[in-house]
Tab-separated table of C-alpha atoms in Angstrom:
chain	number	residue	atom	x	y	z
A	1	MET	CA	52.610	-3.682	-0.476
A	2	SER	CA	54.811	-6.485	0.509
A	3	THR	CA	53.859	-9.573	2.398
A	4	ARG	CA	56.187	-8.400	5.161
A	5	PHE	CA	53.777	-5.513	5.944
A	6	PHE	CA	50.841	-7.922	6.449
A	7	GLU	CA	52.973	-10.261	8.531
A	8	VAL	CA	53.871	-7.396	10.877
A	9	LEU	CA	50.292	-6.062	10.953
A	10	PHE	CA	48.727	-9.426	11.787
A	11	ALA	CA	51.522	-10.933	13.839
A	12	ASN	CA	50.471	-12.426	17.141
A	13	HIS	CA	51.910	-9.668	19.320
A	14	PHE	CA	50.320	-8.046	22.338
A	15	ILE	CA	50.079	-4.596	20.720
A	16	ASN	CA	48.412	-6.040	17.571
A	17	ARG	CA	45.847	-7.993	19.622
A	18	ILE	CA	44.944	-4.843	21.607
A	19	GLY	CA	44.785	-2.720	18.432
A	20	HIS	CA	42.577	-5.226	16.579
A	21	LYS	CA	40.204	-5.618	19.522
A	22	THR	CA	39.971	-1.827	19.948
A	23	ALA	CA	39.241	-1.313	16.244
A	24	PHE	CA	36.573	-4.040	16.340
A	25	ALA	CA	34.975	-2.529	19.484
A	26	LEU	CA	34.859	0.918	17.871
A	27	LEU	CA	33.275	-0.545	14.740
A	28	MET	CA	30.634	-2.349	16.859
A	29	LEU	CA	29.919	0.869	18.786
A	30	LEU	CA	29.504	2.756	15.515
A	31	CYS	CA	27.057	0.084	14.260
A	32	MET	CA	25.051	0.261	17.491
A	33	LEU	CA	24.852	4.060	17.299
A	34	TRP	CA	23.771	3.889	13.665
A	35	SER	CA	21.049	1.324	14.475
A	36	THR	CA	19.816	3.349	17.450
A	37	ALA	CA	19.626	6.522	15.372
A	38	ALA	CA	17.672	4.686	12.650
A	39	ALA	CA	15.257	3.227	15.223
A	40	LEU	CA	14.669	6.606	16.868
A	41	ARG	CA	13.910	8.297	13.582
A	42	ALA	CA	10.114	8.150	13.699
A	43	PRO	CA	8.279	7.415	10.450
A	44	PRO	CA	5.683	9.990	9.437
A	45	GLU	CA	2.355	9.549	11.161
A	46	PRO	CA	0.010	7.668	8.801
A	47	SER	CA	-3.009	9.506	10.192
A	48	MET	CA	-1.284	12.808	9.436
A	49	ALA	CA	-0.648	11.673	5.853
A	50	MET	CA	-4.288	10.674	5.545
A	51	ALA	CA	-5.493	13.902	7.119
A	52	SER	CA	-3.360	15.959	4.766
A	53	HIS	CA	-4.691	14.166	1.689
A	54	GLU	CA	-7.572	16.117	0.207
A	55	TRP	CA	-10.397	13.866	-0.956
A	56	PRO	CA	-13.017	15.061	-3.448
A	57	SER	CA	-16.075	16.750	-1.958
A	58	GLN	CA	-18.416	15.165	-4.506
A	59	TRP	CA	-18.710	12.045	-6.643
A	60	ASP	CA	-20.461	12.237	-10.011
A	61	GLY	CA	-22.030	15.562	-9.003
A	62	VAL	CA	-23.370	14.315	-5.639
A	63	PRO	CA	-21.853	15.672	-2.377
A	64	LEU	CA	-19.758	13.248	-0.329
A	65	ARG	CA	-19.708	12.873	3.442
A	66	PRO	CA	-16.564	11.375	5.031
A	67	LEU	CA	-16.845	8.163	7.043
A	68	ALA	CA	-14.392	6.948	9.673
A	69	LEU	CA	-12.261	3.912	8.936
A	70	GLY	CA	-12.961	0.854	11.073
A	71	ASP	CA	-10.250	-0.611	13.319
A	72	VAL	CA	-9.168	-3.214	10.756
A	73	GLU	CA	-9.204	-0.637	7.954
A	74	GLN	CA	-7.134	1.779	10.066
A	75	ARG	CA	-4.495	-0.871	10.835
A	76	PHE	CA	-4.276	-1.613	7.113
A	77	ALA	CA	-4.125	2.111	6.280
A	78	ASP	CA	-1.244	2.583	8.748
A	79	ARG	CA	0.957	0.371	6.528
A	80	PHE	CA	-0.470	1.398	3.171
A	81	PRO	CA	1.851	3.363	0.823
A	82	GLY	CA	-0.546	6.243	0.361
A	83	ALA	CA	-3.834	7.299	1.909
A	84	ILE	CA	-7.234	5.659	2.302
A	85	GLY	CA	-10.512	7.541	2.580
A	86	ARG	CA	-14.022	6.230	3.071
A	87	MET	CA	-17.042	8.326	2.087
A	88	THR	CA	-20.725	8.091	1.307
A	89	ASN	CA	-23.069	10.002	-0.949
A	90	GLY	CA	-26.098	8.695	0.947
A	91	THR	CA	-26.774	5.709	-1.298
A	92	GLN	CA	-23.372	4.093	-1.695
A	93	THR	CA	-20.035	3.752	0.103
A	94	ILE	CA	-16.973	4.934	-1.785
A	95	VAL	CA	-13.484	3.878	-0.731
A	96	MET	CA	-10.695	5.895	-2.330
A	97	ARG	CA	-7.042	5.022	-2.094
A	98	ALA	CA	-4.332	7.416	-3.185
A	99	VAL	CA	-1.381	5.177	-4.068
A	100	ASN	CA	2.122	6.641	-4.168
A	101	ALA	CA	4.085	3.576	-5.321
A	102	PRO	CA	3.401	0.189	-6.910
A	103	THR	CA	2.343	-2.152	-4.123
A	104	ARG	CA	0.833	-5.582	-3.646
A	105	MET	CA	-1.190	-4.072	-0.777
A	106	LEU	CA	-3.596	-2.779	-3.415
A	107	HIS	CA	-5.548	-5.916	-4.221
A	108	PRO	CA	-8.951	-6.683	-5.776
A	109	ALA	CA	-12.022	-5.783	-3.716
A	110	ALA	CA	-13.347	-9.291	-4.383
A	111	ASP	CA	-10.434	-10.648	-2.301
A	112	CYS	CA	-11.460	-8.424	0.642
A	113	TYR	CA	-15.084	-9.443	0.418
A	114	ARG	CA	-14.190	-13.151	0.170
A	115	ALA	CA	-11.949	-12.806	3.242
A	116	LEU	CA	-14.922	-11.310	5.118
A	117	GLY	CA	-17.068	-14.344	4.244
A	118	PHE	CA	-18.950	-13.002	1.220
A	119	ARG	CA	-19.801	-15.078	-1.837
A	120	ILE	CA	-18.830	-13.352	-5.092
A	121	GLU	CA	-21.135	-13.658	-8.116
A	122	GLN	CA	-21.681	-12.063	-11.515
A	123	ALA	CA	-18.144	-10.698	-11.897
A	124	ARG	CA	-17.811	-8.761	-15.140
A	125	LEU	CA	-16.630	-5.519	-16.763
A	126	GLU	CA	-19.198	-2.721	-17.100
A	127	ARG	CA	-19.334	0.846	-18.370
A	128	ASP	CA	-21.104	3.492	-16.303
A	129	ALA	CA	-23.107	6.523	-17.477
A	130	GLN	CA	-19.844	8.476	-17.970
A	131	GLU	CA	-18.463	5.615	-20.149
A	132	ARG	CA	-15.862	4.672	-17.490
A	133	LEU	CA	-14.929	0.991	-17.433
A	134	TRP	CA	-15.292	-0.806	-14.069
A	135	ARG	CA	-14.782	-4.342	-12.757
A	136	CYS	CA	-18.040	-5.161	-10.940
A	137	PHE	CA	-19.443	-8.057	-8.924
A	138	VAL	CA	-22.241	-8.887	-6.515
A	139	ALA	CA	-21.276	-9.858	-2.943
A	140	GLN	CA	-23.578	-11.637	-0.513
A	141	ARG	CA	-22.966	-13.134	2.919
A	142	HIS	CA	-25.412	-15.828	4.059
A	143	SER	CA	-28.940	-14.542	3.445
A	144	ALA	CA	-28.088	-10.873	3.957
A	145	GLN	CA	-28.745	-8.154	1.415
A	146	LYS	CA	-26.644	-8.278	-1.739
A	147	ILE	CA	-24.050	-5.585	-2.379
A	148	ARG	CA	-23.034	-4.347	-5.827
A	149	VAL	CA	-19.309	-3.540	-5.866
A	150	CYS	CA	-17.381	-1.859	-8.705
A	151	GLU	CA	-13.728	-0.840	-8.807
A	152	ARG	CA	-11.101	0.771	-11.008
A	153	ILE	CA	-7.639	2.338	-10.777
A	154	VAL	CA	-6.622	5.505	-12.647
A	155	ASP	CA	-3.051	6.713	-13.110
A	156	ALA	CA	-1.750	10.296	-13.260
A	157	GLU	CA	-2.266	10.423	-17.042
A	158	GLY	CA	-5.863	9.177	-16.920
A	159	THR	CA	-5.210	5.575	-17.984
A	160	ALA	CA	-7.668	3.288	-16.213
A	161	PHE	CA	-7.145	-0.277	-15.011
A	162	THR	CA	-9.875	-2.687	-13.947
A	163	ASP	CA	-7.428	-5.437	-12.988
A	164	THR	CA	-5.070	-4.797	-10.055
A	165	SER	CA	-2.466	-7.245	-11.338
A	166	ALA	CA	-2.327	-5.471	-14.715
A	167	TRP	CA	-2.057	-2.144	-12.857
A	168	TYR	CA	0.737	-3.437	-10.612
A	169	TRP	CA	2.906	-4.692	-13.472
A	170	ALA	CA	2.309	-1.545	-15.526
A	171	ALA	CA	3.232	0.610	-12.522
A	172	ALA	CA	6.227	-1.513	-11.485
A	173	SER	CA	7.630	-1.545	-15.041
A	174	GLY	CA	7.168	2.211	-15.499
A	175	ARG	CA	4.433	1.966	-18.166
A	176	SER	CA	2.016	3.697	-15.767
A	177	SER	CA	2.997	6.668	-13.642
A	178	GLY	CA	1.572	7.707	-10.309
A	179	PRO	CA	0.194	8.814	-8.138
A	180	TRP	CA	-2.726	6.481	-8.750
A	181	GLN	CA	-6.264	6.638	-7.458
A	182	ALA	CA	-8.100	3.402	-6.764
A	183	VAL	CA	-11.856	3.728	-6.307
A	184	THR	CA	-14.222	1.068	-4.988
A	185	VAL	CA	-17.947	1.822	-4.988
A	186	ALA	CA	-20.346	-0.405	-3.018
A	187	ARG	CA	-24.126	-0.039	-2.879
A	188	PRO	CA	-26.877	-2.264	-1.489
A	189	MET	CA	-29.072	-3.918	-4.103
């Protein structure tokens, strides 16, 4: 194309000014319609995703009873990339998180307990009766009863992680495939 074409197209003539302004207005209208359509497209209901997730009915051979999430837990679950379930077997509370994608929203349980004002002690790795490896610690707030907390993350192929940072980087780099299940078990001591 010659420079003459651009000179005619962008010359300061009445018809060019009207044409350019009309084209710009149409482009702005298209952008507004696109944004409105994106805003009106409702994301899937988190509670529906959680309700549709099927949690196990027992843990280590003991029946589980579902517990409701608290207000803070529900607000967190609404943004979580997966589902969160809270259950009890009568002696301990079990929080299960089904994780669909690598996320920094899955963080160590010790961080949650610290944020709630608990002191964390005796952090270490332990094997349970089924030879599963867990990251465990004791949490205590003021002079209240101590709580024993253990956690682990398992990927779709059965590989277990006791460190959320190691899990995150393995998942983000593709060395671990999901979905993942994070389990936190808490029992009074």
